[in-house]
Tab-separated table of C-alpha atoms in Angstrom:
chain	number	residue	atom	x	y	z
A	1076	MET	CA	44.927	-170.299	54.793
A	1077	LYS	CA	44.642	-172.789	58.160
A	1078	PHE	CA	41.470	-171.253	59.293
A	1079	THR	CA	39.958	-170.305	55.591
A	1080	PHE	CA	39.983	-173.958	54.833
A	1081	SER	CA	38.902	-175.176	58.345
A	1082	LEU	CA	35.916	-172.540	58.194
A	1083	LEU	CA	35.157	-174.039	54.311
A	1084	LEU	CA	34.781	-177.686	56.388
A	1085	LEU	CA	32.995	-175.984	58.981
A	1086	THR	CA	30.711	-174.455	56.546
A	1087	LEU	CA	30.304	-178.022	54.328
A	1088	ALA	CA	29.132	-179.775	57.550
A	1089	LEU	CA	26.596	-177.336	58.533
A	1090	PHE	CA	25.018	-177.374	55.623
A	1091	ALA	CA	24.950	-180.791	54.983
A	1092	ARG	CA	23.698	-181.114	58.664
A	1093	SER	CA	20.957	-178.419	57.720
A	1094	GLN	CA	19.710	-180.884	54.828
A	1095	SER	CA	19.416	-183.705	57.158
A	1096	GLY	CA	16.159	-185.065	57.207
A	1097	LYS	CA	15.048	-182.603	54.520
A	1098	TYR	CA	15.261	-185.101	51.914
A	1099	ASP	CA	13.541	-188.910	52.579
A	1100	LEU	CA	15.994	-190.291	50.070
A	1101	VAL	CA	19.436	-188.698	48.469
A	1102	ILE	CA	21.195	-190.821	45.371
A	1103	SER	CA	24.490	-189.375	44.109
A	1104	HIS	CA	26.962	-189.823	41.824
A	1105	ALA	CA	23.950	-191.297	39.311
A	1106	ARG	CA	24.067	-191.361	35.600
A	1107	VAL	CA	20.482	-190.576	34.725
A	1108	LEU	CA	18.842	-191.486	31.159
A	1109	ALA	CA	16.966	-188.689	30.039
A	1110	VAL	CA	14.413	-190.842	27.881
A	1111	ARG	CA	12.581	-188.052	25.700
A	1112	SER	CA	16.236	-186.967	24.525
A	1113	GLY	CA	18.210	-190.361	25.006
A	1114	GLU	CA	20.697	-188.151	26.780
A	1115	ILE	CA	22.467	-189.641	29.462
A	1116	LEU	CA	23.502	-186.882	32.161
A	1117	ASN	CA	26.285	-187.764	34.662
A	1118	ASP	CA	27.337	-187.045	38.441
A	1119	GLN	CA	24.025	-186.185	39.207
A	1120	THR	CA	22.187	-186.212	42.644
A	1121	LEU	CA	18.691	-186.993	42.951
A	1122	LEU	CA	16.712	-185.547	45.965
A	1123	ILE	CA	13.352	-186.891	46.742
A	1124	LYS	CA	11.076	-186.138	49.470
A	1125	ASP	CA	7.333	-187.558	49.901
A	1126	GLY	CA	7.817	-190.282	46.859
A	1127	LYS	CA	8.104	-187.481	44.822
A	1128	ILE	CA	11.833	-186.151	42.702
A	1129	VAL	CA	12.289	-182.598	44.401
A	1130	ASP	CA	15.508	-181.607	42.784
A	1131	ILE	CA	17.983	-183.526	40.657
A	1132	ILE	CA	21.384	-181.584	40.647
A	1133	ASN	CA	24.715	-182.016	39.500
A	1134	SER	CA	27.186	-180.820	42.637
A	1135	ARG	CA	29.872	-182.129	44.672
A	1136	LYS	CA	27.866	-181.030	47.738
A	1137	LYS	CA	27.648	-184.135	50.188
A	1138	ILE	CA	23.726	-184.014	51.072
A	1139	VAL	CA	22.400	-185.622	53.601
A	1140	GLY	CA	18.942	-187.512	53.739
A	1141	ASN	CA	17.451	-189.674	56.106
A	1142	LYS	CA	18.781	-192.281	53.666
A	1143	ASN	CA	21.599	-192.087	51.368
A	1144	MET	CA	22.449	-194.832	48.054
A	1145	ASP	CA	25.639	-194.116	45.969
A	1146	ALA	CA	24.680	-194.881	42.693
A	1147	ASN	CA	28.811	-194.968	42.088
A	1148	GLY	CA	28.310	-194.248	38.094
A	1149	ARG	CA	25.851	-196.580	37.657
A	1150	LEU	CA	22.558	-195.671	35.130
A	1151	VAL	CA	19.026	-194.655	36.433
A	1152	THR	CA	16.552	-194.379	34.434
A	1153	PRO	CA	12.426	-194.577	35.401
A	1154	GLY	CA	10.247	-197.202	36.437
A	1155	PHE	CA	9.132	-199.348	34.310
A	1156	ILE	CA	4.977	-198.669	32.016
A	1157	ASP	CA	3.030	-201.685	31.089
A	1158	THR	CA	0.097	-200.282	28.940
A	1159	HIS	CA	-1.883	-204.105	28.647
A	1160	ILE	CA	-1.980	-206.546	31.891
A	1161	HIS	CA	-4.979	-208.597	32.969
A	1162	PRO	CA	-5.127	-209.873	36.215
A	1163	THR	CA	-6.546	-213.350	34.957
A	1164	ASP	CA	-3.550	-214.689	34.338
A	1165	VAL	CA	-2.025	-214.047	37.822
A	1166	PHE	CA	-5.254	-215.286	39.652
A	1167	GLY	CA	-6.567	-217.988	37.007
A	1168	ASP	CA	-7.808	-217.711	33.628
A	1169	TYR	CA	-11.291	-219.163	32.130
A	1170	GLU	CA	-12.442	-221.990	34.511
A	1171	ASN	CA	-9.954	-221.188	37.147
A	1172	ALA	CA	-10.383	-217.340	37.617
A	1173	PRO	CA	-12.630	-216.425	40.213
A	1174	GLU	CA	-15.699	-215.075	40.818
A	1175	PHE	CA	-15.132	-212.725	43.079
A	1176	LEU	CA	-11.995	-211.167	44.589
A	1177	ALA	CA	-12.452	-212.810	48.402
A	1178	GLN	CA	-12.261	-209.635	51.157
A	1179	ASP	CA	-9.897	-211.378	53.269
A	1180	SER	CA	-8.133	-212.124	50.265
A	1181	LEU	CA	-7.275	-208.632	48.550
A	1182	GLU	CA	-3.903	-208.077	50.695
A	1183	TYR	CA	-2.556	-211.109	49.029
A	1184	LEU	CA	-3.737	-210.657	46.122
A	1185	ARG	CA	-3.014	-207.023	45.257
A	1186	HIS	CA	0.622	-208.412	46.448
A	1187	LYS	CA	0.729	-211.219	43.672
A	1188	LEU	CA	-0.179	-209.406	41.090
A	1189	SER	CA	2.256	-206.839	42.093
A	1190	ASN	CA	5.039	-209.464	42.138
A	1191	ALA	CA	4.582	-210.042	38.439
A	1192	TYR	CA	5.726	-206.547	38.091
A	1193	LEU	CA	7.261	-205.047	40.503
A	1194	PRO	CA	10.200	-206.975	41.138
A	1195	TYR	CA	11.248	-206.404	37.222
A	1196	GLY	CA	11.169	-202.665	37.434
A	1197	THR	CA	7.382	-202.544	36.082
A	1198	THR	CA	6.194	-199.715	38.138
A	1199	THR	CA	2.828	-198.675	36.093
A	1200	ALA	CA	0.349	-200.776	34.930
A	1201	LEU	CA	-3.039	-200.920	32.705
A	1202	ILE	CA	-5.632	-203.700	32.851
A	1203	LEU	CA	-7.084	-203.698	29.661
A	1204	GLY	CA	-10.088	-206.090	30.669
A	1205	GLN	CA	-10.876	-207.864	33.891
A	1206	PRO	CA	-14.126	-209.376	35.018
A	1207	GLU	CA	-16.342	-207.147	35.952
A	1208	LYS	CA	-16.640	-208.263	39.482
A	1209	TRP	CA	-13.638	-207.555	40.518
A	1210	LEU	CA	-13.567	-203.660	39.837
A	1211	THR	CA	-14.614	-202.355	43.633
A	1212	PRO	CA	-11.107	-203.698	44.796
A	1213	ILE	CA	-8.908	-203.270	41.405
A	1214	LEU	CA	-10.504	-199.610	41.258
A	1215	ASP	CA	-9.667	-198.848	45.585
A	1216	TRP	CA	-6.207	-199.944	44.615
A	1217	GLN	CA	-6.160	-197.822	41.630
A	1218	LYS	CA	-6.931	-195.140	43.984
A	1219	HIS	CA	-4.893	-195.771	46.561
A	1220	PRO	CA	-1.768	-196.794	45.262
A	1221	ALA	CA	1.381	-197.239	47.886
A	1222	PRO	CA	5.120	-197.774	47.195
A	1223	GLN	CA	4.774	-201.634	48.119
A	1224	TYR	CA	3.195	-202.212	44.968
A	1225	THR	CA	3.111	-201.500	41.274
A	1226	ASP	CA	0.658	-198.821	40.248
A	1227	PHE	CA	-2.458	-200.502	38.703
A	1228	TYR	CA	-4.700	-198.103	36.304
A	1229	THR	CA	-8.017	-200.327	35.045
A	1230	SER	CA	-10.049	-200.111	32.173
A	1231	GLY	CA	-13.109	-202.350	33.513
A	1232	ALA	CA	-13.997	-204.509	31.426
A	1233	ALA	CA	-12.746	-205.027	27.561
A	1234	LEU	CA	-16.174	-204.108	25.756
A	1235	ILE	CA	-17.925	-206.213	22.608
A	1236	SER	CA	-20.987	-206.534	20.745
A	1237	ASP	CA	-23.539	-208.909	22.064
A	1238	GLU	CA	-22.452	-212.486	20.595
A	1239	GLU	CA	-24.723	-215.814	20.418
A	1240	ARG	CA	-21.860	-217.251	22.745
A	1241	THR	CA	-21.171	-216.948	26.486
A	1242	PRO	CA	-18.958	-213.944	26.356
A	1243	TYR	CA	-15.450	-214.356	28.480
A	1244	ILE	CA	-15.002	-213.572	32.420
A	1245	GLY	CA	-13.401	-210.366	30.957
A	1246	HIS	CA	-15.546	-209.261	28.356
A	1247	VAL	CA	-18.964	-207.214	28.938
A	1248	GLU	CA	-21.506	-207.146	26.032
A	1249	LEU	CA	-22.922	-203.969	24.724
A	1250	GLU	CA	-26.202	-204.508	22.712
A	1251	ASN	CA	-26.917	-201.446	20.585
A	1252	PRO	CA	-24.990	-197.878	20.682
A	1253	GLU	CA	-27.635	-196.701	24.267
A	1254	LYS	CA	-26.673	-199.824	25.858
A	1255	ALA	CA	-22.834	-198.663	24.847
A	1256	ARG	CA	-23.376	-194.994	26.225
A	1257	ALA	CA	-24.688	-195.890	29.261
A	1258	LYS	CA	-21.932	-198.703	30.269
A	1259	ILE	CA	-19.300	-195.795	29.597
A	1260	LEU	CA	-21.471	-193.247	31.779
A	1261	GLU	CA	-20.974	-196.401	34.242
A	1262	TYR	CA	-17.739	-196.410	34.118
A	1263	TYR	CA	-17.129	-192.728	33.966
A	1264	ARG	CA	-19.149	-192.754	37.566
A	1265	LEU	CA	-17.207	-195.234	39.281
A	1266	GLY	CA	-13.790	-192.935	38.194
A	1267	ILE	CA	-12.304	-194.987	35.227
A	1268	LYS	CA	-10.570	-192.996	33.045
A	1269	HIS	CA	-9.718	-195.928	30.023
A	1270	ILE	CA	-11.921	-197.277	27.839
A	1271	LYS	CA	-11.058	-200.991	26.268
A	1272	LEU	CA	-12.746	-202.486	22.915
A	1273	TYR	CA	-12.162	-205.451	21.694
A	1274	TYR	CA	-12.338	-206.449	17.848
A	1275	ARG	CA	-15.618	-208.037	18.527
A	1276	ILE	CA	-17.420	-205.143	18.584
A	1277	ARG	CA	-19.915	-203.609	15.963
A	1278	LYS	CA	-19.220	-200.154	14.126
A	1279	PRO	CA	-22.738	-198.766	15.721
A	1280	GLU	CA	-21.210	-199.707	19.234
A	1281	ALA	CA	-18.000	-198.534	18.860
A	1282	GLU	CA	-19.056	-195.216	17.712
A	1283	ALA	CA	-20.978	-194.582	20.194
A	1284	VAL	CA	-18.165	-195.904	23.248
A	1285	LEU	CA	-15.571	-193.438	21.368
A	1286	LYS	CA	-18.229	-190.356	21.147
A	1287	ILE	CA	-19.407	-190.309	24.643
A	1288	ALA	CA	-15.798	-191.311	25.638
A	1289	ASP	CA	-13.790	-188.517	24.453
A	1290	SER	CA	-16.493	-186.168	25.378
A	1291	LEU	CA	-15.700	-187.280	28.880
A	1292	GLY	CA	-12.036	-186.583	28.581
A	1293	MET	CA	-11.512	-190.771	28.556
A	1294	ILE	CA	-9.037	-192.312	27.006
A	1295	THR	CA	-9.768	-195.615	24.752
A	1296	TYR	CA	-7.759	-198.620	23.220
A	1297	GLY	CA	-8.668	-201.575	20.598
A	1298	HIS	CA	-7.668	-204.993	20.073
A	1299	ILE	CA	-9.049	-204.020	16.635
A	1300	GLY	CA	-8.125	-205.961	13.629
A	1301	ASP	CA	-8.250	-210.066	13.681
A	1302	PHE	CA	-8.865	-212.070	10.871
A	1303	GLY	CA	-11.283	-212.328	8.009
A	1304	THR	CA	-13.798	-209.378	7.225
A	1305	ARG	CA	-16.287	-210.081	9.860
A	1306	HIS	CA	-15.091	-206.969	11.956
A	1307	LEU	CA	-14.074	-203.692	12.597
A	1308	HIS	CA	-10.400	-203.243	11.288
A	1309	ILE	CA	-7.877	-200.380	12.187
A	1310	GLY	CA	-8.516	-198.536	9.290
A	1311	GLN	CA	-12.068	-198.188	10.305
A	1312	ALA	CA	-11.518	-197.023	13.753
A	1313	LEU	CA	-8.886	-194.394	12.560
A	1314	LYS	CA	-11.234	-192.900	10.680
A	1315	MET	CA	-13.911	-193.118	14.043
A	1316	GLY	CA	-11.378	-191.656	15.665
A	1317	LEU	CA	-9.268	-194.312	17.586
A	1318	ILE	CA	-6.407	-193.943	17.608
A	1319	ASN	CA	-4.864	-196.319	20.829
A	1320	TYR	CA	-4.163	-200.257	19.439
A	1321	GLU	CA	-3.200	-202.796	20.876
A	1322	HIS	CA	-0.871	-205.630	19.674
A	1323	LEU	CA	1.835	-205.133	16.785
A	1324	VAL	CA	-0.077	-208.464	15.319
A	1325	THR	CA	-3.099	-207.042	14.493
A	1326	LEU	CA	-1.545	-204.744	12.550
A	1327	GLY	CA	-1.355	-207.585	9.615
A	1328	THR	CA	-4.531	-209.780	9.436
A	1329	GLY	CA	-7.005	-206.698	9.714
A	1330	ILE	CA	-6.204	-205.100	6.145
A	1331	LEU	CA	-6.902	-208.413	3.886
A	1332	THR	CA	-10.194	-208.611	1.564
A	1333	GLU	CA	-12.446	-211.175	1.620
A	1334	LYS	CA	-10.858	-212.761	-1.029
A	1335	GLU	CA	-7.416	-211.494	-0.033
A	1336	TYR	CA	-7.751	-213.481	3.008
A	1337	ARG	CA	-9.175	-216.951	1.681
A	1338	GLN	CA	-5.568	-216.615	-0.399
A	1339	PHE	CA	-3.660	-216.300	2.851
A	1340	GLU	CA	-5.490	-219.280	4.521
A	1341	THR	CA	-5.258	-221.510	1.770
A	1342	GLU	CA	-0.804	-220.272	1.681
A	1343	PHE	CA	-0.932	-220.899	5.802
A	1344	ALA	CA	-2.347	-224.128	5.605
A	1345	SER	CA	-0.127	-225.528	2.987
A	1346	ASN	CA	2.788	-224.306	5.396
A	1347	TYR	CA	1.413	-225.598	8.815
A	1348	GLY	CA	-1.978	-227.136	8.407
A	1349	THR	CA	-5.345	-225.727	9.894
A	1350	ALA	CA	-5.093	-223.118	12.683
A	1351	ASP	CA	-6.752	-225.388	15.303
A	1352	THR	CA	-4.218	-224.833	18.431
A	1353	GLU	CA	-3.478	-220.892	20.203
A	1354	SER	CA	0.168	-222.052	18.735
A	1355	LYS	CA	-0.993	-222.339	15.267
A	1356	VAL	CA	-3.369	-218.894	16.011
A	1357	LEU	CA	-0.135	-217.115	16.953
A	1358	GLU	CA	2.145	-218.012	14.027
A	1359	MET	CA	-0.770	-216.954	11.625
A	1360	PHE	CA	-0.605	-214.129	12.808
A	1361	MET	CA	3.162	-213.833	11.959
A	1362	GLU	CA	2.331	-215.226	8.491
A	1363	ALA	CA	0.240	-212.630	7.164
A	1364	PHE	CA	3.024	-210.339	7.798
A	1365	SER	CA	5.229	-212.301	5.250
A	1366	TYR	CA	2.271	-212.765	2.783
A	1367	ILE	CA	0.964	-208.449	2.916
A	1368	ASP	CA	5.320	-208.003	2.463
A	1369	GLN	CA	4.524	-209.990	-0.774
A	1370	HIS	CA	1.452	-209.002	-1.778
A	1371	GLU	CA	0.401	-206.216	-0.522
A	1372	LYS	CA	3.030	-204.042	1.195
A	1373	HIS	CA	1.273	-200.743	-0.576
A	1374	LYS	CA	-1.912	-201.363	1.736
A	1375	MET	CA	0.773	-201.594	4.638
A	1376	GLU	CA	2.891	-199.240	4.211
A	1377	ALA	CA	-0.431	-196.813	3.360
A	1378	LEU	CA	-1.959	-198.158	6.933
A	1379	ILE	CA	1.226	-197.250	8.653
A	1380	ASP	CA	1.383	-193.075	7.215
A	1381	SER	CA	-2.242	-193.164	8.406
A	1382	LEU	CA	-1.173	-193.862	11.578
A	1383	ALA	CA	2.085	-191.909	11.892
A	1384	ILE	CA	-0.523	-188.739	10.575
A	1385	ARG	CA	-2.860	-189.509	13.629
A	1386	HIS	CA	-0.435	-190.058	15.885
A	1387	ALA	CA	-1.317	-193.122	17.105
A	1388	THR	CA	0.003	-195.617	19.442
A	1389	PHE	CA	0.587	-199.427	19.387
A	1390	SER	CA	1.254	-201.632	21.773
A	1391	THR	CA	3.539	-204.348	21.641
A	1392	THR	CA	3.370	-207.799	22.600
A	1393	ILE	CA	5.650	-209.153	20.992
A	1394	GLN	CA	7.043	-212.045	23.563
A	1395	ARG	CA	3.924	-214.030	23.123
A	1396	MET	CA	5.227	-214.224	19.173
A	1397	TYR	CA	8.714	-215.434	19.560
A	1398	GLU	CA	8.770	-217.460	22.813
A	1399	GLN	CA	6.570	-219.769	20.197
A	1400	PHE	CA	9.261	-220.551	18.443
A	1401	GLN	CA	12.662	-218.887	20.299
A	1402	PRO	CA	13.847	-218.924	23.436
A	1403	THR	CA	14.334	-216.167	25.493
A	1404	TYR	CA	16.376	-215.822	28.792
A	1405	PHE	CA	13.334	-217.566	30.992
A	1406	THR	CA	11.300	-219.594	28.403
A	1407	GLN	CA	11.661	-222.099	25.750
A	1408	PRO	CA	9.816	-222.645	22.908
A	1409	ALA	CA	6.105	-223.386	23.218
A	1410	ASP	CA	5.333	-224.620	20.003
A	1411	LYS	CA	7.691	-228.099	19.948
A	1412	LEU	CA	5.848	-229.786	16.628
A	1413	LEU	CA	7.266	-227.134	14.345
A	1414	THR	CA	9.240	-228.566	11.802
A	1415	GLU	CA	12.479	-227.329	10.457
A	1416	VAL	CA	11.183	-225.348	7.769
A	1417	GLN	CA	8.169	-224.257	9.501
A	1418	LEU	CA	10.765	-223.225	12.363
A	1419	LYS	CA	12.877	-221.135	9.217
A	1420	ARG	CA	9.527	-219.745	8.628
A	1421	CYS	CA	8.524	-218.766	11.778
A	1422	LYS	CA	11.922	-216.703	12.188
A	1423	GLU	CA	11.107	-215.294	8.571
A	1424	ASN	CA	8.200	-213.880	9.356
A	1425	PHE	CA	8.740	-212.736	12.990
A	1426	ALA	CA	11.805	-210.552	11.312
A	1427	VAL	CA	9.272	-209.191	9.047
A	1428	LEU	CA	7.341	-208.349	11.692
A	1429	MET	CA	9.607	-206.089	13.361
A	1430	LYS	CA	10.744	-204.500	10.317
A	1431	TYR	CA	7.396	-203.186	9.820
A	1432	ALA	CA	7.460	-202.134	13.817
A	1433	LYS	CA	10.774	-200.163	13.112
A	1434	LEU	CA	9.087	-198.535	10.189
A	1435	MET	CA	6.450	-197.530	12.722
A	1436	ASN	CA	8.652	-196.392	14.779
A	1437	ASP	CA	10.433	-194.350	12.267
A	1438	LYS	CA	7.771	-192.861	11.440
A	1439	GLY	CA	6.896	-191.715	15.078
A	1440	ILE	CA	3.988	-193.854	16.133
A	1441	LYS	CA	4.368	-194.250	19.182
A	1442	LEU	CA	5.302	-197.878	20.303
A	1443	ARG	CA	4.119	-198.929	24.177
A	1444	ILE	CA	5.388	-202.049	26.010
A	1445	GLY	CA	1.676	-203.974	26.098
A	1446	THR	CA	2.836	-207.797	27.676
A	1447	ASP	CA	-0.744	-208.974	27.781
A	1448	GLY	CA	0.279	-212.674	29.083
A	1449	ILE	CA	2.013	-213.876	32.569
A	1450	ASN	CA	5.013	-213.749	33.735
A	1451	GLY	CA	4.834	-209.567	32.617
A	1452	GLY	CA	7.565	-208.314	34.050
A	1453	LYS	CA	9.224	-211.148	33.004
A	1454	ALA	CA	8.097	-210.999	29.730
A	1455	LEU	CA	8.796	-206.802	29.305
A	1456	ILE	CA	12.539	-207.213	29.924
A	1457	SER	CA	12.351	-210.359	27.434
A	1458	GLU	CA	11.140	-207.474	24.779
A	1459	LEU	CA	13.349	-204.846	25.357
A	1460	ILE	CA	15.678	-207.836	24.537
A	1461	MET	CA	14.474	-209.176	21.078
A	1462	MET	CA	13.441	-205.315	19.626
A	1463	THR	CA	17.463	-204.446	20.230
A	1464	GLY	CA	18.114	-207.881	18.118
A	1465	TYR	CA	15.685	-206.589	15.642
A	1466	GLY	CA	17.065	-202.399	14.843
A	1467	PHE	CA	15.945	-200.862	17.692
A	1468	SER	CA	18.707	-198.889	19.792
A	1469	VAL	CA	18.768	-199.029	23.407
A	1470	ALA	CA	17.445	-195.686	23.719
A	1471	ASP	CA	14.634	-196.078	21.983
A	1472	VAL	CA	13.908	-199.282	23.573
A	1473	PHE	CA	14.045	-197.201	27.250
A	1474	LYS	CA	11.422	-194.806	25.794
A	1475	ILE	CA	8.913	-197.228	24.427
A	1476	ALA	CA	9.194	-198.905	27.681
A	1477	THR	CA	9.113	-195.717	29.569
A	1478	TYR	CA	7.920	-191.999	28.104
A	1479	ASN	CA	5.234	-193.498	25.399
A	1480	GLY	CA	3.437	-195.623	27.852
A	1481	ALA	CA	3.022	-192.508	30.137
A	1482	GLU	CA	1.464	-190.808	27.325
A	1483	ALA	CA	-0.903	-193.386	26.014
A	1484	ILE	CA	-1.981	-193.821	29.349
A	1485	GLY	CA	-2.381	-189.709	30.395
A	1486	ILE	CA	0.191	-189.839	33.182
A	1487	ALA	CA	3.891	-188.485	31.484
A	1488	GLY	CA	2.729	-185.706	33.828
A	1489	THR	CA	3.412	-187.748	36.803
A	1490	VAL	CA	5.727	-190.869	35.803
A	1491	GLY	CA	7.743	-191.890	32.804
A	1492	THR	CA	10.588	-189.966	32.847
A	1493	VAL	CA	13.495	-188.629	35.337
A	1494	GLU	CA	12.382	-185.247	36.144
A	1495	LYS	CA	12.293	-182.857	38.683
A	1496	GLY	CA	8.391	-182.798	39.733
A	1497	LYS	CA	7.905	-186.355	39.146
A	1498	GLN	CA	6.926	-189.531	41.075
A	1499	ALA	CA	10.317	-191.141	42.061
A	1500	ASP	CA	9.778	-194.266	40.414
A	1501	LEU	CA	13.126	-195.382	39.308
A	1502	ILE	CA	15.534	-198.460	38.587
A	1503	ILE	CA	19.010	-198.076	39.318
A	1504	TRP	CA	21.001	-201.203	37.174
A	1505	ASP	CA	23.610	-202.607	38.481
A	1506	LYS	CA	24.660	-203.402	34.087
A	1507	SER	CA	23.987	-200.869	31.906
A	1508	PRO	CA	22.428	-202.506	28.864
A	1509	PHE	CA	23.418	-199.526	26.759
A	1510	GLU	CA	27.179	-201.569	26.857
A	1511	ASN	CA	25.019	-204.971	26.303
A	1512	PRO	CA	21.289	-205.145	25.610
A	1513	ALA	CA	21.602	-208.712	27.436
A	1514	ASN	CA	22.039	-206.141	30.981
A	1515	PHE	CA	18.589	-205.588	31.096
A	1516	SER	CA	18.201	-208.766	32.068
A	1517	ALA	CA	21.116	-207.933	34.767
A	1518	THR	CA	20.482	-207.491	38.492
A	1519	ARG	CA	18.830	-203.666	39.345
A	1520	THR	CA	17.485	-202.201	42.217
A	1521	ILE	CA	13.989	-200.721	41.668
A	1522	ILE	CA	13.177	-197.440	43.635
A	1523	LYS	CA	8.795	-197.107	43.954
A	1524	SER	CA	7.216	-193.994	45.134
A	1525	GLY	CA	10.643	-193.654	47.011
A	1526	VAL	CA	10.993	-196.013	48.304
A	1527	GLU	CA	13.437	-198.625	47.864
A	1528	TYR	CA	11.656	-202.381	46.949
A	1529	LYS	CA	12.935	-205.351	48.837
A	1530	ASP	CA	11.194	-208.574	47.717
């Protein structure tokens, strides 16, 4: 018996030695979240080599890698994916943005941009609009990812039709359908696979963009449906073939007729005054949901059904609304001039917005995180916390923040889940959000492309 036991120990030792160096990183005793099903798999060992998950096994055998991490029963999930960011939010917006990204500052700028996301678990992000003069270095970052940085994809500039005013630095004007087609071909040759339509684009140019982008296998996203009837609205864009939409709040204002919109404007003014500041504009977006819920509910439900049939996706961008009137784990209310009555109304309006967001999710519309603002990594975490306060399960929230985003960007074969063959972009949670959603903001370990992130 003693001989048999000694032989067993020797065999295990030889096995462990044979594995040493075979894997760059071994994470043992992990509770792994399967985000697509919401199931948690206990006591898993992740074997990682060359930035990828080679295998996930349930075994008591000790496997030695170049580096070993004992998860000690902690939750392991995929890294987060933010599907709507702008480097102008980090490098300086409008007058403060540099005309060019200077060659001798590129490493610093890449680190600065990544630092707004990666320390908080955002391992992948899609840039939906930036100055075209920044394209060369950002495309280089896209083509040459590295473990110490968030993986950035870019759509180039946001596309609009020509207009009288000087366009924003992150926009490009398309004067006619021919110019629209030429721009998409130019982007395609540069290696860009994602296209962004902005609501100030006319129907002919939008149709041209969608047609040629689809023929080239590119993915198009649209910030569609802003105030009034002057611009393309979501129902029109859906008939044209657009299925990826930006910002849940645009769902409200874009379905009103001109007569209905004027009535809504009057009601908003009676409650808030004129929409002459950014705060008032954001509050107007939220107010539209209560107006529609009271007067045009059937329209909203019909549009949601149409979006569900077409398997549409929608980015969130709810932190920017919520922080107007409520504190979050890292911000205080932005609008300090709200009266008690207006504050109560903001809370009610946001609750209606989230009611429809939950309905969209339940009907199969894929919500995905899109922070679209400064402090993107922190904002993402804040959005996850607030969603759980409005009826979303923690499992649903994780799926929205990972797999749904990967699918919408077209990279679900590479990231978005913890599976064999996927890139090892992982979060190891010190405290599980399943125990308390506030733990989304707790300390965590970030693994990017198989390497532990250290700030």
